[in-house]
Tab-separated table of C-alpha atoms and ligand atoms in Angstrom:
chain	number	residue	atom	x	y	z
J	1	UNK	CA	-22.116	-11.906	-12.344
J	2	UNK	CA	-19.530	-14.074	-10.661
J	3	UNK	CA	-15.671	-12.935	-11.108
J	4	UNK	CA	-12.959	-15.863	-10.822
J	5	UNK	CA	-9.435	-14.945	-10.430
J	6	UNK	CA	-6.853	-16.324	-12.527
J	7	UNK	CA	-2.953	-16.763	-12.161
J	8	UNK	CA	-0.608	-14.379	-14.236
J	9	UNK	CA	1.639	-17.341	-14.685
J	10	UNK	CA	-0.330	-20.474	-15.836
J	11	UNK	CA	-3.609	-21.713	-17.003
J	12	UNK	CA	-4.559	-23.220	-13.910
J	13	UNK	CA	-8.330	-23.345	-13.264
J	14	UNK	CA	-9.312	-19.950	-11.973
J	15	UNK	CA	-10.349	-19.678	-8.217
J	16	UNK	CA	-13.270	-17.682	-6.135
J	17	UNK	CA	-12.192	-14.078	-4.647
J	18	UNK	CA	-12.364	-16.036	-1.312
J	19	UNK	CA	-9.862	-18.528	-2.186
J	20	UNK	CA	-7.686	-15.948	-3.995
J	21	UNK	CA	-7.695	-13.795	-0.870
J	22	UNK	CA	-6.958	-16.923	1.598
J	23	UNK	CA	-3.844	-18.268	-0.491
J	24	UNK	CA	-2.660	-14.911	-1.536
J	25	UNK	CA	-0.044	-15.874	-4.080
J	26	UNK	CA	-1.305	-18.518	-6.591
J	27	UNK	CA	0.452	-21.861	-6.426
J	28	UNK	CA	2.390	-21.340	-9.661
J	29	UNK	CA	4.034	-18.288	-7.944
J	30	UNK	CA	1.916	-16.102	-10.008
J	31	UNK	CA	-0.554	-13.140	-9.029
J	32	UNK	CA	-4.120	-13.675	-8.910
J	33	UNK	CA	-5.995	-11.140	-11.536
J	34	UNK	CA	-9.810	-10.782	-11.965
J	35	UNK	CA	-10.950	-12.673	-15.040
J	36	UNK	CA	-12.884	-9.783	-16.165
J	37	UNK	CA	-12.825	-5.894	-15.074
J	38	UNK	CA	-16.166	-4.873	-13.833
J	39	UNK	CA	-17.904	-1.573	-14.992
J	40	UNK	CA	-18.806	1.059	-12.203
J	41	UNK	CA	-22.316	-0.113	-11.151
J	42	UNK	CA	-23.888	3.581	-11.205
J	43	UNK	CA	-23.364	7.003	-12.491
J	44	UNK	CA	-20.525	8.958	-11.095
J	45	UNK	CA	-23.311	11.431	-9.979
J	46	UNK	CA	-25.093	8.730	-8.174
J	47	UNK	CA	-21.895	7.275	-6.345
J	48	UNK	CA	-20.893	10.678	-5.495
J	49	UNK	CA	-24.134	10.932	-3.037
J	50	UNK	CA	-22.534	7.551	-1.063
J	51	UNK	CA	-20.610	7.600	1.994
J	52	UNK	CA	-17.026	5.798	2.052
J	53	UNK	CA	-18.541	2.678	3.421
J	54	UNK	CA	-21.512	2.486	0.995
J	55	UNK	CA	-19.342	3.149	-2.095
J	56	UNK	CA	-16.641	0.657	-0.580
J	57	UNK	CA	-19.618	-1.678	-0.694
J	58	UNK	CA	-20.486	-0.651	-4.343
J	59	UNK	CA	-17.129	-1.417	-5.783
J	60	UNK	CA	-15.962	-4.486	-3.506
J	61	UNK	CA	-19.097	-6.254	-4.349
J	62	UNK	CA	-18.226	-6.373	-7.976
J	63	UNK	CA	-15.099	-8.141	-7.263
J	64	UNK	CA	-15.883	-10.202	-4.138
J	65	UNK	CA	-18.575	-11.973	-5.562
J	66	UNK	CA	-18.654	-15.093	-3.689
J	67	UNK	CA	-18.976	-12.814	-0.259
J	68	UNK	CA	-22.828	-12.137	0.892
J	69	UNK	CA	-23.821	-8.442	1.216
J	70	UNK	CA	-24.096	-9.012	5.109
J	71	UNK	CA	-20.505	-10.601	5.045
J	72	UNK	CA	-19.036	-7.866	2.828
J	73	UNK	CA	-20.819	-4.989	4.876
J	74	UNK	CA	-19.492	-6.482	8.131
J	75	UNK	CA	-15.773	-6.462	6.777
J	76	UNK	CA	-16.418	-2.867	5.569
J	77	UNK	CA	-18.134	-1.596	8.708
J	78	UNK	CA	-15.433	-3.059	10.947
J	79	UNK	CA	-12.494	-1.901	9.029
J	80	UNK	CA	-13.645	2.048	8.355
J	81	UNK	CA	-15.036	2.933	11.641
J	82	UNK	CA	-13.667	5.511	14.051
J	83	UNK	CA	-10.017	4.059	13.897
J	84	UNK	CA	-9.840	6.719	11.086
J	85	UNK	CA	-9.730	10.299	12.602
J	86	UNK	CA	-12.150	11.684	9.981
J	87	UNK	CA	-15.452	10.456	8.847
J	88	UNK	CA	-14.662	11.061	5.254
J	89	UNK	CA	-12.047	8.172	5.734
J	90	UNK	CA	-10.013	9.629	2.843
J	91	UNK	CA	-10.788	13.328	2.337
J	92	UNK	CA	-9.309	15.437	-0.515
J	93	UNK	CA	-7.955	18.808	0.054
J	94	UNK	CA	-7.087	21.592	-2.627
J	95	UNK	CA	-3.603	23.291	-2.257
J	96	UNK	CA	-1.454	25.009	-5.034
J	97	UNK	CA	-4.199	24.143	-7.548
J	98	UNK	CA	-4.105	20.305	-6.789
J	99	UNK	CA	-5.966	18.025	-4.922
J	100	UNK	CA	-4.464	15.980	-2.256
J	101	UNK	CA	-6.134	12.704	-1.441
J	102	UNK	CA	-4.996	12.322	2.122
J	103	UNK	CA	-4.971	8.524	2.667
J	104	UNK	CA	-3.383	8.585	6.153
J	105	UNK	CA	-6.190	8.986	8.474
J	106	UNK	CA	-6.008	5.315	9.846
J	107	UNK	CA	-4.171	4.221	12.766
J	108	UNK	CA	-0.632	4.123	11.532
J	109	UNK	CA	-1.174	7.395	9.693
J	110	UNK	CA	-0.011	6.071	6.248
J	111	UNK	CA	-2.084	4.807	3.318
J	112	UNK	CA	-1.405	0.973	3.973
J	113	UNK	CA	-3.948	1.380	6.803
J	114	UNK	CA	-6.311	1.713	3.822
J	115	UNK	CA	-6.074	-1.641	2.997
J	116	UNK	CA	-4.814	-3.449	5.948
J	117	UNK	CA	-7.823	-2.198	7.875
J	118	UNK	CA	-9.992	-4.724	5.851
J	119	UNK	CA	-7.782	-7.724	4.906
J	120	UNK	CA	-8.191	-9.151	8.310
J	121	UNK	CA	-11.791	-9.453	8.072
J	122	UNK	CA	-11.815	-10.414	4.445
J	123	UNK	CA	-9.454	-13.153	5.560
J	124	UNK	CA	-11.423	-14.652	8.336
J	125	UNK	CA	-14.502	-14.983	6.134
J	126	UNK	CA	-12.724	-16.119	3.200
J	127	UNK	CA	-11.357	-18.813	5.634
J	128	UNK	CA	-14.618	-19.898	6.872
J	129	UNK	CA	-16.056	-20.135	3.228
J	130	UNK	CA	-13.150	-22.605	2.235
J	131	UNK	CA	-13.596	-24.883	5.179
J	132	UNK	CA	-10.337	-23.923	6.783
J	133	UNK	CA	-11.399	-24.066	10.262
J	134	UNK	CA	-7.892	-22.925	11.363
J	135	UNK	CA	-6.920	-19.838	13.059
J	136	UNK	CA	-4.891	-17.743	10.769
J	137	UNK	CA	-1.418	-16.933	11.745
J	138	UNK	CA	0.185	-14.031	9.801
J	139	UNK	CA	3.902	-13.762	9.891
J	140	UNK	CA	5.814	-10.708	8.569
J	141	UNK	CA	9.250	-9.157	8.208
J	142	UNK	CA	9.025	-5.297	8.299
J	143	UNK	CA	11.543	-2.598	7.424
J	144	UNK	CA	9.286	-0.396	9.496
J	145	UNK	CA	5.528	0.479	7.845
J	146	UNK	CA	4.046	-2.453	6.690
J	147	UNK	CA	4.508	-4.610	9.860
J	148	UNK	CA	2.925	-1.870	11.973
J	149	UNK	CA	0.098	-1.084	9.598
J	150	UNK	CA	-0.761	-5.148	9.202
J	151	UNK	CA	-0.425	-5.540	13.236
J	152	UNK	CA	-3.027	-2.668	13.652
J	153	UNK	CA	-5.409	-4.476	11.100
J	154	UNK	CA	-5.254	-7.546	12.921
J	155	UNK	CA	-4.827	-6.635	16.627
J	156	UNK	CA	-7.949	-8.398	18.352
J	157	UNK	CA	-9.746	-9.801	15.316
J	158	UNK	CA	-11.154	-12.996	16.518
J	159	UNK	CA	-9.591	-15.986	14.796
J	160	UNK	CA	-6.370	-14.424	13.905
J	161	UNK	CA	-2.861	-13.827	15.390
J	162	UNK	CA	0.029	-11.874	14.039
J	163	UNK	CA	4.047	-11.900	14.495
J	164	UNK	CA	6.136	-9.259	13.283
J	165	UNK	CA	9.855	-9.213	13.123
J	166	UNK	CA	11.987	-5.913	12.507
J	167	UNK	CA	15.729	-5.378	12.457
J	168	UNK	CA	16.928	-4.170	15.512
J	169	UNK	CA	18.553	-0.841	14.951
J	170	UNK	CA	17.183	-0.946	11.577
J	171	UNK	CA	13.934	1.210	12.043
J	172	UNK	CA	13.311	4.674	13.107
J	173	UNK	CA	12.537	5.198	16.716
J	174	UNK	CA	9.263	6.301	16.195
J	175	UNK	CA	8.407	3.180	13.816
J	176	UNK	CA	10.088	0.852	16.836
J	177	UNK	CA	7.839	2.748	19.375
J	178	UNK	CA	4.712	2.247	17.256
J	179	UNK	CA	5.603	-1.500	17.050
J	180	UNK	CA	6.819	-2.278	20.622
J	181	UNK	CA	3.521	-0.566	22.068
J	182	UNK	CA	1.206	-2.475	19.944
J	183	UNK	CA	-1.884	-3.588	21.824
J	184	UNK	CA	-4.039	-6.823	21.449
J	185	UNK	CA	-3.332	-10.202	22.906
J	186	UNK	CA	-3.275	-11.788	19.443
J	187	UNK	CA	-0.016	-9.695	18.580
J	188	UNK	CA	3.743	-10.602	18.930
J	189	UNK	CA	6.575	-8.371	18.100
J	190	UNK	CA	10.348	-9.423	18.269
J	191	UNK	CA	13.563	-7.426	17.348
J	192	UNK	CA	15.941	-9.269	15.310
J	193	UNK	CA	19.679	-9.284	15.787
J	194	UNK	CA	20.384	-8.852	11.920
J	195	UNK	CA	19.125	-6.620	8.969
J	196	UNK	CA	15.801	-6.621	6.941
J	197	UNK	CA	16.972	-9.305	4.800
J	198	UNK	CA	17.912	-11.655	7.621
J	199	UNK	CA	14.377	-11.377	9.059
J	200	UNK	CA	12.779	-11.477	5.689
J	201	UNK	CA	14.823	-14.708	4.663
J	202	UNK	CA	14.030	-16.317	8.368
J	203	UNK	CA	10.155	-15.534	7.699
J	204	UNK	CA	10.585	-16.966	4.232
J	205	UNK	CA	12.243	-20.014	5.802
J	206	UNK	CA	9.176	-20.506	8.243
J	207	UNK	CA	6.729	-20.563	5.326
J	208	UNK	CA	8.479	-23.073	3.517
J	209	UNK	CA	9.219	-25.351	6.819
J	210	UNK	CA	6.687	-28.102	6.221
J	211	UNK	CA	7.446	-29.920	9.429
J	212	UNK	CA	6.792	-26.533	11.464
J	213	UNK	CA	3.441	-26.029	9.079
J	214	UNK	CA	2.480	-29.529	10.280
J	215	UNK	CA	3.005	-29.162	13.715
J	216	UNK	CA	0.989	-25.603	13.781
J	217	UNK	CA	-1.507	-27.477	12.075
J	218	UNK	CA	-2.187	-30.073	14.602
J	219	UNK	CA	-2.716	-27.152	16.915
J	220	UNK	CA	-5.227	-25.456	14.832
J	221	UNK	CA	-2.987	-22.841	13.524
J	222	UNK	CA	-2.441	-21.884	9.521
J	223	UNK	CA	0.389	-19.723	8.482
J	224	UNK	CA	-0.443	-16.777	6.016
J	225	UNK	CA	0.800	-13.498	4.700
J	226	UNK	CA	-0.423	-10.004	4.593
J	227	UNK	CA	1.619	-9.256	1.425
J	228	UNK	CA	0.727	-6.489	-0.753
J	229	UNK	CA	0.171	-8.745	-3.787
J	230	UNK	CA	-2.978	-9.905	-2.179
J	231	UNK	CA	-6.161	-9.412	-4.224
J	232	UNK	CA	-7.404	-8.501	-0.665
J	233	UNK	CA	-5.374	-5.541	-0.615
J	234	UNK	CA	-5.811	-4.339	-4.117
J	235	UNK	CA	-9.448	-4.058	-4.343
J	236	UNK	CA	-10.114	-1.940	-1.441
J	237	UNK	CA	-7.595	0.395	-2.938
J	238	UNK	CA	-9.748	1.008	-5.838
J	239	UNK	CA	-12.324	2.534	-3.815
J	240	UNK	CA	-10.464	5.596	-2.844
J	241	UNK	CA	-9.912	6.745	-6.159
J	242	UNK	CA	-13.541	6.606	-7.174
J	243	UNK	CA	-14.307	8.439	-4.008
J	244	UNK	CA	-11.764	11.033	-4.710
J	245	UNK	CA	-13.629	11.999	-8.063
J	246	UNK	CA	-16.828	11.860	-6.328
J	247	UNK	CA	-15.645	14.568	-3.735
J	248	UNK	CA	-14.403	16.632	-6.674
J	249	UNK	CA	-17.881	16.106	-8.667
J	250	UNK	CA	-19.645	16.847	-5.358
J	251	UNK	CA	-18.022	19.884	-4.458
J	252	UNK	CA	-18.396	21.125	-8.225
J	253	UNK	CA	-14.853	21.033	-8.767
J	254	UNK	CA	-15.359	18.975	-11.973
J	255	UNK	CA	-18.147	18.239	-14.263
J	256	UNK	CA	-19.605	14.690	-14.185
J	257	UNK	CA	-17.486	12.738	-16.717
J	258	UNK	CA	-14.602	15.485	-16.996
J	259	UNK	CA	-11.045	13.538	-16.847
J	260	UNK	CA	-8.600	13.771	-14.291
J	261	UNK	CA	-4.851	12.870	-13.842
J	262	UNK	CA	-3.769	10.707	-10.985
J	263	UNK	CA	-0.106	10.899	-9.522
J	264	UNK	CA	0.944	8.232	-7.447
J	265	UNK	CA	4.278	7.903	-5.350
J	266	UNK	CA	4.978	4.452	-6.215
J	267	UNK	CA	6.900	1.440	-4.806
J	268	UNK	CA	5.490	-1.729	-5.137
J	269	UNK	CA	3.211	-0.534	-7.903
J	270	UNK	CA	0.086	-1.749	-5.823
J	271	UNK	CA	-1.554	1.984	-5.229
J	272	UNK	CA	-1.140	2.930	-8.919
J	273	UNK	CA	-2.304	-0.222	-10.022
J	274	UNK	CA	-5.501	0.201	-8.299
J	275	UNK	CA	-6.002	3.667	-9.874
J	276	UNK	CA	-5.670	1.604	-13.151
J	277	UNK	CA	-8.195	-0.804	-12.291
J	278	UNK	CA	-10.439	2.284	-11.419
J	279	UNK	CA	-9.944	3.722	-14.721
J	280	UNK	CA	-10.774	0.272	-16.731
J	281	UNK	CA	-13.928	0.197	-14.654
J	282	UNK	CA	-14.986	3.639	-16.249
J	283	UNK	CA	-13.425	6.178	-13.864
J	284	UNK	CA	-12.549	9.239	-16.408
J	285	UNK	CA	-8.793	9.219	-15.838
J	286	UNK	CA	-6.588	10.884	-18.409
J	287	UNK	CA	-3.038	10.314	-17.249
J	288	UNK	CA	-1.747	8.227	-14.503
J	289	UNK	CA	1.609	9.768	-13.253
J	290	UNK	CA	3.665	7.165	-11.778
J	291	UNK	CA	5.952	9.309	-9.298
J	292	UNK	CA	9.415	7.298	-8.466
J	293	UNK	CA	12.381	8.622	-6.208
J	294	UNK	CA	15.735	8.058	-7.079
J	295	UNK	CA	15.097	4.118	-7.595
J	296	UNK	CA	13.888	5.065	-10.686
J	297	UNK	CA	13.299	1.729	-12.273
J	298	UNK	CA	9.899	2.168	-13.076
J	299	UNK	CA	10.665	5.527	-14.780
J	300	UNK	CA	13.227	3.942	-17.010
J	301	UNK	CA	10.821	1.118	-17.604
J	302	UNK	CA	8.176	3.593	-18.866
J	303	UNK	CA	10.801	5.302	-20.857
J	304	UNK	CA	12.435	2.423	-22.470
J	305	UNK	CA	10.494	-0.668	-22.344
J	306	UNK	CA	13.113	-2.311	-20.226
J	307	UNK	CA	12.811	-3.392	-16.758
J	308	UNK	CA	16.395	-3.587	-15.370
J	309	UNK	CA	16.660	-4.313	-11.560
J	310	UNK	CA	20.585	-4.656	-11.829
J	311	UNK	CA	21.423	-1.155	-10.184
J	312	UNK	CA	22.662	0.256	-6.755
J	313	UNK	CA	19.833	0.572	-4.074
J	314	UNK	CA	19.782	3.802	-2.873
J	315	UNK	CA	18.569	4.886	0.451
J	316	UNK	CA	16.059	7.915	0.254
J	317	UNK	CA	13.838	9.856	2.436
J	318	UNK	CA	11.146	8.209	0.949
J	319	UNK	CA	11.904	4.770	2.386
J	320	UNK	CA	8.651	3.020	1.427
J	321	UNK	CA	9.321	3.539	-2.346
J	322	UNK	CA	12.924	2.137	-1.928
J	323	UNK	CA	12.129	-0.766	-3.975
J	324	UNK	CA	13.866	-2.358	-7.166
J	325	UNK	CA	11.474	-5.039	-7.749
J	326	UNK	CA	7.846	-3.605	-7.952
J	327	UNK	CA	5.817	-7.071	-7.563
J	328	UNK	CA	2.446	-5.639	-8.491
J	329	UNK	CA	3.849	-4.422	-11.934
J	330	UNK	CA	3.589	-8.417	-12.837
J	331	UNK	CA	-0.263	-7.627	-13.028
J	332	UNK	CA	-0.039	-4.780	-15.606
J	333	UNK	CA	2.420	-6.939	-17.797
J	334	UNK	CA	-0.244	-9.741	-17.712
J	335	UNK	CA	-2.857	-7.260	-18.949
J	336	UNK	CA	-0.554	-5.911	-21.573
J	337	UNK	CA	0.509	-9.272	-23.166
J	338	UNK	CA	-3.506	-9.769	-23.569
J	339	UNK	CA	-3.606	-11.764	-20.847
J	340	UNK	CA	-1.164	-14.395	-21.741
J	341	UNK	CA	0.338	-16.397	-18.465
J	342	UNK	CA	2.990	-17.860	-20.562
J	343	UNK	CA	4.470	-14.665	-21.808
J	344	UNK	CA	3.887	-13.107	-18.488
J	345	UNK	CA	5.926	-16.154	-17.005
J	346	UNK	CA	8.697	-15.720	-19.572
J	347	UNK	CA	9.370	-12.208	-18.574
J	348	UNK	CA	9.333	-12.853	-14.782
J	349	UNK	CA	11.731	-15.977	-15.329
J	350	UNK	CA	14.112	-13.300	-17.225
J	351	UNK	CA	13.867	-10.908	-14.387
J	352	UNK	CA	14.850	-13.521	-11.861
J	353	UNK	CA	17.415	-15.013	-13.939
J	354	UNK	CA	18.768	-11.993	-15.908
J	355	UNK	CA	17.784	-9.242	-13.698
J	356	UNK	CA	15.647	-7.814	-16.198
J	357	UNK	CA	13.430	-7.904	-19.377
J	358	UNK	CA	12.151	-6.044	-22.158
J	359	UNK	CA	8.716	-5.855	-23.475
J	360	UNK	CA	7.758	-5.553	-27.136
J	361	UNK	CA	6.902	-2.420	-29.000
J	362	UNK	CA	3.135	-3.508	-29.180
J	363	UNK	CA	3.134	-3.798	-25.365
J	364	UNK	CA	5.032	-0.368	-25.024
J	365	UNK	CA	1.986	1.196	-26.706
J	366	UNK	CA	-0.351	-0.363	-23.966
J	367	UNK	CA	1.394	1.934	-21.549
J	368	UNK	CA	0.060	5.221	-22.809
J	369	UNK	CA	-2.188	5.678	-20.028
J	370	UNK	CA	0.822	6.110	-17.726
J	371	UNK	CA	3.630	8.529	-17.621
J	372	UNK	CA	6.693	7.933	-15.533
J	373	UNK	CA	8.419	10.757	-13.749
J	374	UNK	CA	11.280	10.540	-11.286
J	375	UNK	CA	12.283	13.032	-8.813
J	376	UNK	CA	15.726	13.647	-7.000
J	377	UNK	CA	16.206	14.217	-2.968
J	378	UNK	CA	17.156	17.871	-3.719
J	379	UNK	CA	13.996	18.339	-5.853
J	380	UNK	CA	11.730	16.627	-3.412
J	381	UNK	CA	12.965	18.749	-0.669
J	382	UNK	CA	12.616	22.051	-2.650
J	383	UNK	CA	9.215	20.991	-3.618
J	384	UNK	CA	7.984	20.230	0.242
J	385	UNK	CA	9.435	23.744	1.247
J	386	UNK	CA	7.805	25.307	-2.019
J	387	UNK	CA	4.360	23.938	-0.971
J	388	UNK	CA	4.742	24.931	2.505
J	389	UNK	CA	5.939	28.473	1.712
J	390	UNK	CA	3.160	29.065	-0.663
J	391	UNK	CA	0.259	27.569	1.256
J	392	UNK	CA	1.183	26.563	4.707
J	393	UNK	CA	0.354	22.960	3.787
J	394	UNK	CA	2.951	20.327	4.990
J	395	UNK	CA	3.461	16.880	3.267
J	396	UNK	CA	5.400	13.895	3.961
J	397	UNK	CA	8.391	13.011	1.544
J	398	UNK	CA	6.636	10.343	-0.375
J	399	UNK	CA	3.738	12.594	-1.151
J	400	UNK	CA	6.584	15.160	-1.652
J	401	UNK	CA	7.844	12.803	-4.454
J	402	UNK	CA	4.269	12.889	-6.391
J	403	UNK	CA	3.996	16.529	-5.758
J	404	UNK	CA	7.290	17.393	-7.412
J	405	UNK	CA	6.837	14.966	-9.988
J	406	UNK	CA	3.534	16.388	-10.977
J	407	UNK	CA	5.278	20.042	-11.165
J	408	UNK	CA	7.766	18.069	-13.542
J	409	UNK	CA	4.997	16.622	-15.641
J	410	UNK	CA	2.986	19.823	-15.911
J	411	UNK	CA	6.230	21.797	-17.119
J	412	UNK	CA	7.068	19.376	-19.709
J	413	UNK	CA	3.159	18.502	-20.940
J	414	UNK	CA	1.232	21.699	-20.299
J	415	UNK	CA	-1.668	19.560	-19.505
J	416	UNK	CA	-3.973	21.302	-17.435
J	417	UNK	CA	-6.425	18.541	-16.686
J	418	UNK	CA	-7.232	18.626	-12.954
J	419	UNK	CA	-4.916	16.464	-10.929
J	420	UNK	CA	-5.084	14.342	-8.036
J	421	UNK	CA	-2.106	13.319	-5.745
J	422	UNK	CA	-2.281	10.298	-3.687
J	423	UNK	CA	-0.920	11.471	-0.306
J	424	UNK	CA	0.538	8.534	1.258
J	425	UNK	CA	1.737	9.433	4.812
J	426	UNK	CA	1.416	12.127	7.347
J	427	UNK	CA	4.071	14.408	7.606
J	428	UNK	CA	4.296	13.308	11.305
J	429	UNK	CA	5.633	10.157	10.534
J	430	UNK	CA	8.754	11.554	9.021
J	431	UNK	CA	9.339	14.810	10.994
J	432	UNK	CA	12.945	14.818	10.696
J	433	UNK	CA	12.884	14.906	6.806
J	434	UNK	CA	10.222	17.336	6.496
J	435	UNK	CA	11.512	19.718	9.090
J	436	UNK	CA	14.967	19.384	7.489
J	437	UNK	CA	13.335	20.176	4.096
J	438	UNK	CA	11.311	23.448	5.346
J	439	UNK	CA	13.585	24.926	7.896
J	440	UNK	CA	17.027	22.708	7.671
J	441	UNK	CA	18.545	24.818	10.721
J	442	UNK	CA	15.815	23.783	13.012
J	443	UNK	CA	16.646	20.193	13.003
J	444	UNK	CA	19.591	20.063	14.720
J	445	UNK	CA	19.663	19.096	18.547
J	446	UNK	CA	16.008	18.105	18.659
J	447	UNK	CA	14.878	14.716	19.642
J	448	UNK	CA	12.241	13.066	17.481
J	449	UNK	CA	9.321	14.311	19.694
J	450	UNK	CA	10.555	17.729	19.733
J	451	UNK	CA	10.570	17.684	15.898
J	452	UNK	CA	7.043	16.533	16.248
J	453	UNK	CA	6.164	19.531	18.218
J	454	UNK	CA	8.277	21.907	15.882
J	455	UNK	CA	6.469	20.442	13.013
J	456	UNK	CA	2.926	20.781	14.663
J	457	UNK	CA	3.657	24.656	15.427
J	458	UNK	CA	4.951	25.004	11.645
J	459	UNK	CA	1.776	23.412	10.013
J	460	UNK	CA	-0.473	24.603	12.916
J	461	UNK	CA	-2.198	21.378	13.119
J	462	UNK	CA	-2.367	18.854	16.112
J	463	UNK	CA	-0.229	16.003	15.920
J	464	UNK	CA	-2.107	13.102	15.352
J	465	UNK	CA	-3.575	10.641	17.877
J	466	UNK	CA	-1.074	7.703	16.747
J	467	UNK	CA	1.688	10.023	17.818
J	468	UNK	CA	0.285	11.315	21.027
J	469	UNK	CA	-0.382	7.544	21.870
J	470	UNK	CA	3.122	6.351	21.536
J	471	UNK	CA	4.516	9.122	23.796
J	472	UNK	CA	3.248	7.323	26.725
J	473	UNK	CA	1.760	3.996	25.815
J	474	UNK	CA	3.595	1.157	27.774
J	475	UNK	CA	5.970	-0.991	25.956
J	476	UNK	CA	4.513	-4.197	25.570
J	477	UNK	CA	6.926	-6.117	23.443
J	478	UNK	CA	10.554	-6.739	24.584
J	479	UNK	CA	11.579	-9.781	22.605
J	480	UNK	CA	15.026	-10.019	20.949
J	481	UNK	CA	16.056	-12.970	18.858
J	482	UNK	CA	18.635	-14.304	16.684
J	483	UNK	CA	17.263	-15.082	13.166
J	484	UNK	CA	17.835	-18.749	13.604
J	485	UNK	CA	15.497	-18.884	16.805
J	486	UNK	CA	12.485	-17.510	14.834
J	487	UNK	CA	10.927	-20.781	14.480
J	488	UNK	CA	10.885	-21.430	18.472
J	489	UNK	CA	9.698	-17.878	18.944
J	490	UNK	CA	6.782	-18.287	16.888
J	491	UNK	CA	6.238	-21.783	18.626
J	492	UNK	CA	6.145	-20.038	22.139
J	493	UNK	CA	3.832	-17.308	20.495
J	494	UNK	CA	1.482	-20.069	19.703
J	495	UNK	CA	2.155	-22.020	22.742
J	496	UNK	CA	2.818	-25.111	20.821
O	1	PLP	C1	3.868	1.557	0.631
O	1	PLP	C2	3.972	2.983	0.297
O	1	PLP	C3	4.072	3.684	-0.874
O	1	PLP	C4	4.401	2.795	-2.216
O	1	PLP	O1	2.962	2.278	-2.424
O	1	PLP	P1	3.203	0.993	-3.524
O	1	PLP	O2	1.589	0.615	-3.389
O	1	PLP	O3	3.941	0.104	-2.834
O	1	PLP	O4	3.483	1.471	-4.671
O	1	PLP	C5	4.193	5.162	-1.040
O	1	PLP	N1	4.177	5.682	0.115
O	1	PLP	C6	4.253	5.264	1.359
O	1	PLP	C7	4.101	6.170	2.708
O	1	PLP	C8	3.908	3.862	1.514
O	1	PLP	O5	3.683	3.523	2.712
């Protein structure tokens, strides 16, 4: 049965999946939501016999109903191939009584690869379906991780180009090396004389520059973004929660239909929203534990029903969760209002005008599937150290937030439901913070790569290929531009 996508902010006619993927954001500024949540297509036992790719097809075909089987399978096979360093794609490992769902086996060793490896292929087919014959040009400003994951996804995908802008001096050395060594003739990377906000503002200005869009259009290009609110990023994330459950079932760790908890280190609320969708589809989930770092805007929201972004922005060692506006929360709000675009729009207007909104008591009751927990820097380091000392298993600081949040939840609730922790990055991506947590005295005087060597010994695992590669890969991107020159830089990249 066909599923169409509605905006969270108005009653404009719903659009097809391909149109929603192609447009990203609805024209009224809302987010696209499926008009109905489909049920799991088979029993969990049946699903547990499937490979990641076949399961991905079973789930995604329920949502992307205007894709043919051949089209969708082609996207899946191109995305989840040997770019991942394990055939399982997203393996589950049991340590200290909990199940870590490792989402970092892709090309940039972080969970954004799970969605960004498939989005480019979905976009190209979506463009063809909507008679948009122009080549897609992705523009992204990045504070480090997303830009690289997007580039890795789009590199050498025919019909696409991607330009990434990062603040010069504003990303870690490893992140910078990952970006400037990016291969693919369709990729472009430039450092910006400015901070992340300058880069972000300049990209937004390019998107709203009608003259530039027209100029690019005449040369056969169309600007687009690979934003985390795109439904083409959300749906692929549902797959691995079902897959994780199926792995536990297949390994005899749980009985069919036994409930599980899922703990997700949360920033933009995309990853945990996908877990919630999985539960609405019939995955037996007891609690979704929403783990925050010291930017605990979501914890406060679950606690009080007030979303208040007016607070100091705290830099932590889990930078991908340093977020005060969790964009994907809008989808949950929409469902809590009983699918009311008018009420959702009013909340979002209040957020942008007053910096906050408060939901009703009835809506608060709808939040009972979730439990918010926040973790301080100190608690996080303590948890990483504890887990390592007890098991030898090393986790990154984002996963650390989830692990410690779960431990706090367990202490308070005594809820012994089997629990999956979404493990969102490889510890090698954050070697300094991880070594600092486990062996603080060992950090001083070590270079990035020496810290990585140290971590490799500590964890007794080889460094991932993504790290080995940047040790020697040639630097391909050397551009440094002022924000006001970014439009010209884009022109020269496109040859227009
Ligand atoms: C993006 C990211 C997160 C946060 O995910 P959201 O979907 O934004 O909530 C957590 N950990 C890592 C490593 C990330 O890159």
